Coordinates of C-alpha atoms and ligand atoms in Angstrom, one line a residue:
M11 CA 84.7 96.8 148.8
S12 CA 84.6 100.2 150.7
A13 CA 86.6 102.5 151.7
I14 CA 87.2 104.8 155.4
S15 CA 87.6 107.8 155.1
R16 CA 89.9 108.6 157.5
R17 CA 91.9 111.8 159.6
R18 CA 95.1 110.9 159.0
F19 CA 98.3 112.6 158.0
I20 CA 101.4 109.8 157.1
R21 CA 103.4 111.9 155.2
H22 CA 106.3 113.6 155.5
G23 CA 105.8 111.6 159.4
A24 CA 108.9 113.2 161.6
V25 CA 110.5 115.9 159.7
A26 CA 106.7 117.3 159.1
G27 CA 106.7 117.6 162.5
G28 CA 109.9 118.8 162.9
A29 CA 111.9 116.5 164.7
A30 CA 115.8 116.8 164.4
V31 CA 115.8 113.2 162.6
A32 CA 119.0 112.7 161.3
L33 CA 117.7 112.8 157.2
P34 CA 121.0 111.9 154.5
A35 CA 122.6 114.4 153.8
L36 CA 121.2 115.4 150.4
G37 CA 116.9 114.4 150.7
G38 CA 116.3 111.1 150.5
W39 CA 113.3 108.3 150.8
A40 CA 111.2 109.8 153.9
G41 CA 109.8 113.3 151.5
E42 CA 111.7 117.0 151.0
A43 CA 109.9 120.1 151.4
F44 CA 112.4 121.5 148.7
A45 CA 114.0 124.9 149.5
A46 CA 115.3 123.7 152.1
Q47 CA 117.6 121.6 149.8
P48 CA 121.1 123.9 148.6
S49 CA 123.4 122.7 147.2
P50 CA 126.2 122.3 148.8
A51 CA 128.5 123.6 146.1
A52 CA 126.8 127.1 145.3
A53 CA 127.9 128.9 148.7
I54 CA 131.8 128.1 147.5
A55 CA 131.6 128.1 143.0
G56 CA 133.2 131.7 142.1
G57 CA 135.4 133.1 139.6
E58 CA 138.2 130.8 139.5
L59 CA 137.8 126.8 140.1
V60 CA 138.4 126.1 144.4
K61 CA 139.6 123.5 145.5
V62 CA 138.7 121.3 149.2
T63 CA 140.4 119.6 151.3
P64 CA 140.1 117.6 154.2
G65 CA 140.9 119.7 156.7
D66 CA 137.9 122.2 155.8
P67 CA 135.1 122.1 157.2
R68 CA 133.6 122.1 153.9
Y69 CA 135.3 118.7 152.9
A70 CA 132.5 116.5 155.4
T71 CA 129.5 117.9 153.5
L72 CA 130.9 118.2 149.5
V73 CA 131.4 114.2 149.5
A74 CA 128.9 112.5 151.0
G75 CA 125.6 111.4 149.0
A76 CA 121.7 110.8 149.2
N77 CA 122.6 107.2 150.4
G78 CA 124.6 107.1 153.9
R79 CA 126.1 103.8 152.7
W80 CA 129.3 106.2 150.3
K81 CA 130.8 108.5 151.6
G82 CA 134.4 109.7 149.7
T83 CA 137.6 109.6 150.7
P84 CA 139.0 111.8 147.9
D85 CA 142.4 114.0 148.7
Y86 CA 140.1 116.7 147.2
V87 CA 137.3 118.1 145.9
L88 CA 137.2 120.9 143.2
V89 CA 134.3 122.9 143.1
A90 CA 133.6 123.8 139.3
S91 CA 131.4 126.5 138.2
D92 CA 131.7 126.5 134.1
A93 CA 132.4 124.4 131.5
D94 CA 136.2 126.7 131.7
Q95 CA 136.5 125.6 135.0
V96 CA 135.2 121.3 134.6
A97 CA 137.9 120.5 131.3
Q98 CA 140.9 122.4 134.1
A99 CA 140.0 120.3 136.3
V100 CA 140.0 116.8 134.6
R101 CA 143.5 118.8 132.3
E102 CA 145.1 118.4 135.8
T103 CA 144.1 115.8 137.3
L104 CA 145.0 113.9 134.1
A105 CA 148.7 115.1 134.6
K106 CA 149.5 114.0 137.9
G107 CA 147.7 110.6 137.2
L108 CA 145.1 110.6 138.9
R109 CA 141.5 108.9 139.2
F110 CA 138.5 111.3 139.4
A111 CA 134.5 111.3 139.7
V112 CA 132.2 113.7 139.2
K113 CA 129.5 114.4 141.0
S114 CA 125.9 116.4 140.5
G115 CA 123.6 115.4 142.1
G116 CA 125.7 113.2 145.0
H117 CA 122.4 111.0 144.6
C118 CA 123.9 108.0 142.9
Y119 CA 122.2 104.3 144.6
E120 CA 126.0 102.8 144.3
D121 CA 129.8 103.9 144.8
F122 CA 130.4 106.0 141.6
T123 CA 131.8 108.9 142.6
T124 CA 132.7 107.3 146.7
H125 CA 134.8 105.1 145.5
S126 CA 137.7 104.6 147.8
G127 CA 140.0 104.6 144.4
V128 CA 137.9 108.3 143.5
R129 CA 141.4 110.3 144.0
V130 CA 139.7 113.7 142.8
L131 CA 136.1 114.5 143.0
I132 CA 134.7 117.0 140.7
D133 CA 132.2 118.5 141.9
I134 CA 129.2 120.3 139.8
S135 CA 126.5 120.7 141.7
A136 CA 126.8 124.7 141.6
M137 CA 126.5 124.9 137.9
A138 CA 122.3 125.3 137.7
E139 CA 121.5 127.8 135.2
I140 CA 117.8 126.8 133.5
E141 CA 116.6 129.6 130.0
F142 CA 116.0 130.3 127.1
D143 CA 118.4 129.9 124.4
A144 CA 117.2 131.4 121.7
S145 CA 119.8 130.6 119.4
R146 CA 119.1 126.9 120.2
R147 CA 115.3 126.9 121.0
A148 CA 116.2 125.9 122.8
F149 CA 115.6 124.9 127.4
A150 CA 120.2 125.2 128.7
I151 CA 119.9 123.4 132.2
G152 CA 122.7 122.8 134.1
P153 CA 124.4 119.2 135.2
G154 CA 123.5 121.4 139.2
A155 CA 120.5 122.4 138.3
Q156 CA 118.1 119.8 140.9
L157 CA 114.5 118.6 139.3
G158 CA 113.1 120.7 141.3
S159 CA 114.3 124.3 139.8
V160 CA 113.7 122.7 137.3
Y161 CA 110.4 122.2 137.7
Q162 CA 109.5 126.0 139.1
K163 CA 111.6 127.5 136.8
L164 CA 110.0 126.0 134.0
Y165 CA 106.6 126.4 134.9
D166 CA 106.1 129.4 136.3
G167 CA 107.9 131.3 133.6
W168 CA 106.8 128.6 130.5
G169 CA 103.8 127.2 131.6
V170 CA 105.7 123.7 130.5
T171 CA 107.8 120.7 131.8
L172 CA 110.7 117.8 132.0
P173 CA 108.6 114.3 132.6
G174 CA 110.9 113.7 135.3
G175 CA 111.8 112.1 138.8
T176 CA 110.1 112.2 141.6
C177 CA 112.6 113.2 144.5
P178 CA 113.1 117.6 144.0
S179 CA 117.1 116.9 145.1
V180 CA 118.3 114.6 141.6
A181 CA 120.5 116.6 140.0
V182 CA 120.5 116.7 135.9
G183 CA 123.8 115.6 136.5
G184 CA 123.3 112.1 137.0
H185 CA 119.4 112.3 136.4
I186 CA 119.4 112.7 132.0
P187 CA 122.2 110.4 130.3
G188 CA 119.9 107.4 132.8
G189 CA 116.5 108.2 131.6
G190 CA 115.6 109.6 134.2
Y191 CA 111.4 109.4 134.4
G192 CA 109.0 110.0 136.8
P193 CA 105.2 110.9 137.5
L194 CA 104.0 112.4 134.2
A195 CA 106.1 109.2 132.2
R196 CA 102.7 107.8 130.4
S197 CA 101.6 111.4 129.9
H198 CA 104.8 112.1 128.3
G199 CA 107.1 109.9 128.1
I200 CA 110.2 110.4 128.9
T201 CA 113.1 113.5 129.7
V202 CA 115.6 111.9 126.7
D203 CA 112.5 112.7 124.5
Y204 CA 112.2 115.5 125.3
L205 CA 116.9 116.1 124.8
Y206 CA 118.5 117.5 122.0
A207 CA 122.0 118.4 122.2
I208 CA 124.5 117.7 124.7
E209 CA 128.0 120.4 125.9
I210 CA 130.3 118.0 127.1
V211 CA 134.1 117.9 128.2
V212 CA 135.7 114.4 126.6
V213 CA 139.3 113.2 126.3
D214 CA 140.2 112.1 123.4
R215 CA 143.3 109.6 123.1
A216 CA 146.6 111.5 123.2
G217 CA 144.7 113.2 126.3
T218 CA 143.9 116.1 124.6
V219 CA 140.6 117.8 127.2
R220 CA 138.3 119.7 124.4
K221 CA 134.3 120.5 124.9
I222 CA 132.0 119.8 122.4
V223 CA 128.2 119.6 121.9
A224 CA 126.8 116.3 120.7
T225 CA 122.9 117.2 118.7
R226 CA 120.1 114.5 118.0
E227 CA 120.3 116.2 114.2
H228 CA 121.0 113.1 112.4
D229 CA 123.6 114.8 110.1
D230 CA 126.2 115.5 112.7
P231 CA 129.0 114.0 113.1
N232 CA 128.7 113.8 116.9
R233 CA 124.5 112.2 117.3
E234 CA 126.6 108.5 118.9
L235 CA 127.5 110.9 121.9
W236 CA 124.5 112.6 122.2
W237 CA 122.5 108.9 121.8
A238 CA 124.9 107.7 124.3
H239 CA 123.5 110.2 127.3
T240 CA 119.8 108.8 127.0
G241 CA 119.8 105.3 128.4
A242 CA 123.9 104.5 129.2
G243 CA 124.2 106.6 132.6
G244 CA 126.4 109.1 133.9
G245 CA 130.1 108.8 134.0
N246 CA 130.7 107.1 131.3
Y247 CA 131.5 109.3 128.5
G248 CA 132.8 113.3 129.9
I249 CA 131.5 115.7 132.0
V250 CA 128.1 116.8 131.1
T251 CA 128.0 120.8 130.8
R252 CA 125.1 121.4 129.8
Y253 CA 122.1 119.9 128.4
W254 CA 119.5 122.0 125.8
F255 CA 115.7 120.4 126.0
R256 CA 113.0 120.3 123.0
N257 CA 110.6 118.6 120.7
D258 CA 110.6 118.3 117.3
A259 CA 107.9 121.1 116.8
G260 CA 109.1 124.0 114.6
G261 CA 108.7 127.4 115.5
L262 CA 110.2 130.6 118.6
D263 CA 107.3 130.0 121.0
P264 CA 109.5 128.7 123.9
A265 CA 105.7 127.3 125.6
A266 CA 105.8 125.0 122.6
L267 CA 108.7 123.3 123.2
L268 CA 108.2 121.4 125.8
P269 CA 105.4 119.1 127.2
R270 CA 102.3 121.4 129.0
A271 CA 102.2 121.1 133.0
P272 CA 99.4 119.8 134.7
R273 CA 98.1 123.5 136.8
E274 CA 96.6 120.9 138.8
L275 CA 96.3 116.7 140.2
I276 CA 93.7 115.2 141.9
I277 CA 95.2 112.8 144.4
S278 CA 94.4 109.6 145.9
E279 CA 96.2 107.9 148.5
V280 CA 95.0 104.9 150.2
T281 CA 96.4 102.3 152.4
F282 CA 95.7 99.1 153.0
P283 CA 95.9 97.1 156.1
W284 CA 98.3 94.2 156.6
D285 CA 96.0 92.8 158.9
N286 CA 94.3 89.2 158.5
T287 CA 91.6 90.2 155.8
M288 CA 95.9 90.7 153.8
T289 CA 95.3 87.1 153.1
E290 CA 97.6 85.3 149.7
A291 CA 94.8 84.8 147.9
A292 CA 93.5 89.2 148.6
F293 CA 97.2 90.4 148.2
S294 CA 97.9 88.3 144.7
R295 CA 94.6 90.0 143.4
L296 CA 95.6 93.2 144.5
L297 CA 98.7 92.9 142.5
R298 CA 97.8 91.2 140.0
N299 CA 94.9 93.4 139.3
F300 CA 96.9 96.5 139.6
S301 CA 99.4 95.3 137.1
A302 CA 96.6 93.6 134.4
W303 CA 95.0 97.3 134.7
H304 CA 98.5 98.7 133.5
V305 CA 98.0 96.1 130.8
A306 CA 95.3 96.6 129.4
N307 CA 95.3 100.7 129.9
A308 CA 98.9 101.3 127.9
S309 CA 97.6 103.1 125.8
A310 CA 99.1 106.9 124.8
D311 CA 95.7 108.1 123.2
H312 CA 92.6 107.2 126.0
P313 CA 92.7 109.9 129.6
Y314 CA 94.3 107.2 132.3
A315 CA 97.6 108.0 130.3
R316 CA 97.3 111.5 132.1
L317 CA 96.9 109.3 135.0
F318 CA 100.3 107.7 137.2
S319 CA 99.9 105.6 140.3
A320 CA 101.9 103.3 142.4
L321 CA 101.8 100.6 145.1
K322 CA 103.8 100.0 147.4
P323 CA 103.7 97.4 149.5
R324 CA 105.8 97.6 152.9
H325 CA 107.4 94.6 155.1
R326 CA 104.0 93.3 157.7
S327 CA 106.0 95.2 160.0
A328 CA 104.9 98.7 159.1
G329 CA 100.7 97.3 160.1
E330 CA 99.6 99.2 155.9
F331 CA 101.2 99.4 152.5
L332 CA 100.0 102.9 150.8
M333 CA 99.0 102.7 146.9
S334 CA 99.3 106.2 145.2
T335 CA 97.7 107.8 142.6
Q336 CA 97.3 111.4 140.0
I337 CA 94.9 111.5 137.3
D338 CA 95.5 116.0 135.4
A339 CA 92.3 117.5 137.3
A340 CA 91.9 119.1 133.6
V341 CA 91.3 115.3 132.3
P342 CA 87.1 115.3 131.6
G343 CA 85.7 113.2 134.6
A344 CA 89.1 113.0 136.0
D345 CA 87.4 112.2 139.3
A346 CA 85.5 109.8 138.1
L347 CA 88.8 107.9 136.1
L348 CA 90.0 107.7 139.1
D349 CA 87.3 106.5 142.0
A350 CA 86.6 104.5 138.9
Y351 CA 90.1 103.0 139.1
L352 CA 90.4 102.5 142.5
A353 CA 87.5 100.2 142.6
E354 CA 89.1 97.7 139.7
I355 CA 92.6 98.4 141.6
V356 CA 90.7 96.5 143.7
A357 CA 88.3 94.1 142.6
G358 CA 87.4 91.2 144.0
T359 CA 90.6 91.1 146.4
G360 CA 88.1 91.3 149.7
L361 CA 89.7 94.3 150.6
T362 CA 89.1 97.5 152.7
Y363 CA 91.2 100.6 151.9
T364 CA 91.7 103.4 154.2
V365 CA 91.0 106.4 152.0
V366 CA 94.2 108.6 153.7
T367 CA 94.3 111.6 151.3
R368 CA 91.5 112.4 148.6
K369 CA 92.2 116.4 147.5
R370 CA 93.1 118.3 144.2
V371 CA 96.3 119.8 145.0
D372 CA 98.8 122.9 142.5
W373 CA 101.0 120.1 140.1
L374 CA 103.9 122.8 140.8
Y375 CA 102.8 123.0 145.0
N376 CA 103.0 119.0 144.6
V377 CA 105.8 118.4 142.8
L378 CA 107.8 120.8 145.8
N379 CA 106.6 118.2 148.4
W380 CA 107.5 115.6 147.4
P381 CA 106.0 113.1 150.2
G382 CA 108.1 109.9 149.5
L383 CA 108.0 106.7 150.0
G384 CA 105.3 107.5 152.0
G385 CA 104.1 106.5 156.1
D386 CA 106.0 106.5 158.8
G387 CA 108.9 104.8 159.6
F388 CA 111.4 105.7 156.5
E389 CA 112.7 108.6 158.7
G390 CA 116.4 108.9 160.1
K391 CA 117.2 105.5 158.2
G392 CA 120.4 106.6 155.5
R393 CA 121.7 104.4 154.1
F394 CA 120.0 101.9 151.5
K395 CA 119.9 98.7 148.8
A396 CA 117.2 99.2 145.2
K397 CA 117.5 96.9 142.9
S398 CA 114.7 97.3 139.3
A399 CA 113.1 95.1 136.9
Y400 CA 111.1 96.4 133.7
L401 CA 107.0 94.6 133.8
R402 CA 105.8 94.2 130.4
K403 CA 103.1 91.8 131.8
T404 CA 100.7 90.4 134.5
L405 CA 102.3 89.6 137.4
P406 CA 102.4 86.0 137.5
D407 CA 101.7 83.7 140.3
A408 CA 105.5 82.9 141.1
Q409 CA 106.4 86.6 140.7
I410 CA 103.9 87.7 143.1
K411 CA 103.7 85.1 145.8
A412 CA 108.0 85.5 146.2
F413 CA 106.5 88.8 147.0
Y414 CA 104.2 88.3 149.5
K415 CA 106.8 85.4 150.9
H416 CA 109.7 88.3 151.6
L417 CA 107.5 90.9 153.0
T418 CA 105.4 88.5 155.4
R419 CA 109.1 87.6 156.8
T420 CA 109.1 87.4 160.6
D421 CA 112.2 87.0 160.5
Y422 CA 113.0 90.5 159.2
D423 CA 111.3 93.2 160.6
N424 CA 112.0 97.2 158.6
P425 CA 108.4 98.5 157.4
A426 CA 110.9 100.0 156.0
A427 CA 111.1 98.0 153.5
L428 CA 109.4 97.3 150.5
V429 CA 108.0 97.2 146.5
E430 CA 107.2 100.4 145.0
I431 CA 105.3 99.2 142.0
A432 CA 105.3 102.2 139.4
G433 CA 102.7 102.3 136.6
Y434 CA 104.5 103.3 132.4
G435 CA 103.7 102.8 129.2
A436 CA 101.7 104.7 127.5
A437 CA 103.7 108.0 126.0
A438 CA 106.9 105.6 127.1
N439 CA 106.7 103.1 125.6
L440 CA 105.3 105.6 121.4
P441 CA 110.3 105.7 120.5
A442 CA 111.3 102.8 119.3
S443 CA 113.7 100.8 121.1
S444 CA 116.8 102.2 119.3
A445 CA 115.4 105.9 118.9
T446 CA 117.0 106.7 122.2
A447 CA 119.5 104.1 124.7
T448 CA 116.8 103.5 127.0
A449 CA 115.8 100.2 125.0
Q450 CA 112.7 99.1 127.7
R451 CA 109.8 100.5 125.6
D452 CA 106.8 97.8 125.7
S453 CA 107.1 97.9 129.0
V454 CA 104.3 98.5 131.5
I455 CA 105.3 99.3 135.7
K456 CA 108.6 100.2 136.5
M457 CA 109.7 98.0 140.0
L458 CA 111.3 99.1 142.1
F459 CA 113.5 96.8 145.4
V460 CA 114.3 98.9 148.7
N461 CA 114.8 98.9 152.2
L462 CA 116.2 101.6 154.6
W463 CA 118.3 101.6 157.6
A464 CA 120.3 103.8 160.0
T465 CA 123.6 101.9 161.3
E466 CA 126.4 99.8 159.9
A467 CA 125.3 97.1 161.7
E468 CA 122.1 96.1 160.0
D469 CA 123.6 96.2 156.6
S470 CA 124.4 93.1 155.8
Q471 CA 120.4 91.3 157.4
N472 CA 119.3 94.9 154.7
L473 CA 121.3 93.3 151.6
A474 CA 120.4 89.6 152.5
W475 CA 116.5 90.4 152.8
V476 CA 116.4 93.1 149.2
R477 CA 119.1 90.1 147.7
E478 CA 116.9 87.1 148.5
F479 CA 114.0 88.5 147.5
Y480 CA 115.2 90.0 143.9
R481 CA 116.0 86.5 143.4
D482 CA 113.1 84.8 144.3
V483 CA 110.5 87.2 142.4
F484 CA 113.2 86.4 139.1
A485 CA 113.4 82.5 139.7
A486 CA 112.6 81.3 136.7
T487 CA 114.8 83.0 134.8
G488 CA 117.7 83.2 137.1
G489 CA 117.4 85.7 140.0
V490 CA 117.5 88.2 137.4
P491 CA 114.0 90.2 135.3
R492 CA 115.4 88.4 131.9
P493 CA 114.9 91.3 129.5
S494 CA 111.8 90.3 126.6
G495 CA 109.7 87.9 128.8
V496 CA 107.7 88.6 130.3
N497 CA 110.2 90.9 132.5
D498 CA 112.5 93.8 130.4
G499 CA 115.6 94.6 132.6
A500 CA 116.4 96.7 134.9
F501 CA 116.3 100.2 134.6
I502 CA 120.0 102.2 134.7
N503 CA 119.1 105.2 137.2
Y504 CA 118.6 102.1 140.2
A505 CA 122.3 100.6 139.4
D506 CA 122.6 97.3 141.5
A507 CA 125.9 97.1 140.8
D508 CA 124.6 93.1 142.2
L509 CA 124.2 92.7 138.7
A510 CA 127.3 92.8 137.5
D511 CA 129.5 90.8 140.5
P512 CA 129.3 86.9 139.2
A513 CA 129.2 85.9 142.8
L514 CA 124.9 87.7 142.6
N515 CA 124.3 87.6 139.2
T516 CA 124.5 84.1 137.9
S517 CA 122.6 84.4 135.7
G518 CA 123.9 83.7 133.0
I519 CA 123.0 87.5 131.3
G520 CA 124.9 90.0 132.0
W521 CA 124.9 92.3 133.2
S522 CA 124.2 95.2 130.4
T523 CA 122.3 93.4 129.0
L524 CA 120.1 93.6 131.7
Y525 CA 120.5 97.8 131.4
F526 CA 121.1 98.1 127.6
K527 CA 119.6 95.4 125.8
D528 CA 120.6 95.3 122.5
G529 CA 122.2 98.7 122.4
Y530 CA 125.4 97.5 123.9
C531 CA 126.8 97.8 121.4
R532 CA 126.1 101.0 120.6
L533 CA 127.2 102.3 123.8
Q534 CA 130.2 100.4 123.6
A535 CA 131.2 101.9 120.1
A536 CA 130.4 105.1 121.6
K537 CA 132.3 104.4 124.4
T538 CA 136.2 103.6 121.8
R539 CA 135.2 107.3 120.4
W540 CA 135.1 109.9 123.4
D541 CA 136.5 108.3 125.6
P542 CA 139.3 105.6 124.6
R543 CA 141.6 106.1 128.4
N544 CA 138.5 105.0 129.9
V545 CA 139.0 108.0 131.8
F546 CA 135.1 108.1 132.9
T547 CA 134.5 104.7 134.7
H548 CA 132.5 102.8 137.4
T549 CA 131.4 99.8 138.8
L550 CA 128.7 99.7 135.9
G551 CA 130.6 101.2 133.4
I552 CA 130.1 100.7 129.7
E553 CA 133.0 98.9 128.3
R554 CA 135.3 99.7 125.4
A555 CA 134.2 97.6 122.2
Ligands
FAD26 C1 115.3 109.8 146.7 C2 115.9 109.2 146.0 C3 114.8 110.1 144.9 C4 115.0 109.3 142.9 N1 113.7 109.3 142.9 C5 114.0 109.0 140.8 C6 113.0 109.3 139.9 O1 111.6 109.3 140.0 N2 113.3 109.3 139.0 C7 115.3 108.7 137.8 O2 114.7 108.8 136.4 N3 115.8 108.3 139.3 C8 115.3 108.7 140.8 N4 116.4 108.2 141.2 C9 117.5 109.0 140.7 C10 118.5 109.0 140.5 O3 118.3 109.5 139.1 C11 119.2 109.1 139.8 O4 120.5 108.5 141.1 C12 120.9 109.5 139.0 O5 121.9 109.2 138.2 C13 121.5 110.8 140.4 O6 121.5 111.8 140.2 P1 122.5 113.2 140.8 O7 123.5 113.6 139.8 O8 121.2 113.5 141.5 O9 123.3 111.9 141.0 P2 125.0 111.5 141.3 O10 125.5 110.9 142.3 O11 126.0 113.0 141.3 O12 125.5 111.3 140.0 C14 124.5 109.9 139.2 C15 126.4 109.6 138.4 O13 126.2 110.5 137.2 C16 127.0 110.5 136.9 N5 127.3 112.2 136.0 C17 126.7 113.1 137.8 N6 126.9 114.5 137.0 C18 127.2 114.3 135.8 C19 127.2 115.1 134.8 N7 127.2 116.9 135.4 N8 128.2 114.6 133.2 C20 128.0 112.8 133.6 N9 128.5 112.2 134.8 C21 127.8 113.2 135.6 C22 127.9 110.8 138.4 O14 129.6 110.6 138.2 C23 127.3 109.2 138.6 O15 127.4 108.3 138.1 C24 116.7 108.4 142.7 C25 117.7 109.0 143.7 C26 117.1 108.9 145.0 C27 118.3 109.2 145.7

C-alpha cells in the first residue's frame, strides 16, 4: 500500500464554489454550511396560530421537504409557535374532521408529512428554543431546533453535546423519536440514551386534546410514552412540543449532564479509484477489512471508540469513492491510531488510496460545515430513495458480491448512487436492547443504500436500481436484512416504505419486526393507550394492538 497526497477539494463541489445549483429547499446530501439554512417558518410564527393557504407565496416553501420527490398539497398550513398553539391547531383540525401531519425539520425520507391525504400541515419548526431547565436539571430543546443550532448552543454554553446526526438542518422533532445517531455514537451512544422527558400534545379516546409530560422515571405513569419516543419514529403518538435531555449523573452542574463535545478532531479523507486496480477481489477485501475491523473494535473502553469512519462505495461511474474518518484529537496517540486504522483497512487489498484531507479541525466548525456524502456528482440532485440495514458481523462474501455487481452495473450510470457503510457499536451497544425502543444494540455498522437524482423522469430507473441492489444484498434472507442474524433489521430514521409494501417485501418478515424487533408489542400497547383514535399515523405508523 502507498498513499499519494493530492491537493484536491472534493467537498461541497458547486456549493463551495457558490454556483447557482438547485439544492433541495431544506438542505441535502451535497453538504451544507449551517448558517445558510434558517427555519422557513421562523419569520411567520407569532403570538397566534398563523394559517398559510396555497395562494400565499410562503406556502410552497412550507410544503416542501428535503426529499424533492415529495411536495405536500394540504388545504393550508398552520404555523404554531408554542405548545398551546399546537393543541389549538390539533383541536381545530380534528373538529373539522381533517387528516393532519406535523412537520419540524422536513427531512423525512418518505411522504409522511406530504401524503396526498394530509389536508392540514402543522408546522412547528419555529419552536426551536434550546436552554438549560434548572427545574428538571435537563436541557430543554424545542422540536424545531435544528441539529446545527443544538450543537452550537450546547457547545458554546456548556461544552457539551448530543450524539446526533450529521446533517445540521435535520430537526430534533423527527430525529429524536427515530433514535437519531451520528459520528459520536461509538463514543457516547445515541441521542435517546440521553432523553429524559417529553412534553407532548395527545388526543384521548373521547377526542380531548391535552398536553402531558412523560419521563423516564420508573414511577412515572407515562413512562411507556417516553419509551415509545426512543425509537418508534416520529408522527405516531402525538406532537412533541419539547424534549429534555440529561444523563443519570446527579448534581446541578449542566456541564456534567451531557457528554463533553470533542474540542478538536483529526479528519482523514481518502479516495479509492474505480480503475483496473479495483478488481472484485480488491473491493471484497476492502469491505471485509472495514467490517472485520468494526467487529474487532466494538469495545466502548478502547480509544478506538472515539474513532468514527464511513466507507462510501459509489457507483463506478463516479470514478472513485471516499472513506472519511475522524478521531478525537485528545485521544493519546490519535495520529498513530488513525494511521494504524488506515493501514488495517487497506491491508492485503493491493489498492493505492489518495489522501484528500488530513487535518486538525475544530469539532464545532466541522459539524456546522457538513460536507455531505462527499465528492462531486450530488449537486442539484434533490430526489432520493434510501434503504438501510444494521450489520452485526463481518460482511459475508455473498453480500459483498452483490455490492460489487450493482456498483459496477453498466446499464446504470448514476455517480450519486452508493452505499454508505458507517461505523457503529461501542458505546451505542452499552444499553440493553429493551432499555429504549431502539432495539438494535449489538450491531457494529449501519448501512445506508441511497441514490440521488434530479428529475421525475429519472424516478423509475433509480428506484429500480436501489430496490434491486438491496434485494440482492439480502437475498439469503428473503431480500431484507433479517434481524438477529448477520444483519439486524433496518433503521426507522432512514424510513423505507418499501418494507411495508407486500409487493416489494416478500420475505415474510414484517416491516415492524425489521424496525422494532420484539419491542413492537410495547409500541403497539403505547399506541392503544395514547392514540386510541389513530389520529397520528403514516405509512410506517405504529398500529394499535
Ligand atoms: C440529508 C439527511 C441526512 C440525515 N442524517 C441523519 C443522521 O446522520 N442520523 C440520523 O439518525 N438520521 C439522519 N437523517 C434522518 C432524519 O433523522 C429523519 O429523517 C428525521 O425524522 C427528520 O426529522 P425532521 O424533523 O427534520 O423531519 P420531518 O419531516 O419534519 O419529520 C419526520 C417525521 O417525524 C414526525 N415529526 C416531526 N416532528 C415531530 C414532533 N414534534 N412530534 C412528533 N412527530 C414529529 C413527522 O410527522 C414525520 O413523520 C438524515 C436525513 C437527511 C435528509
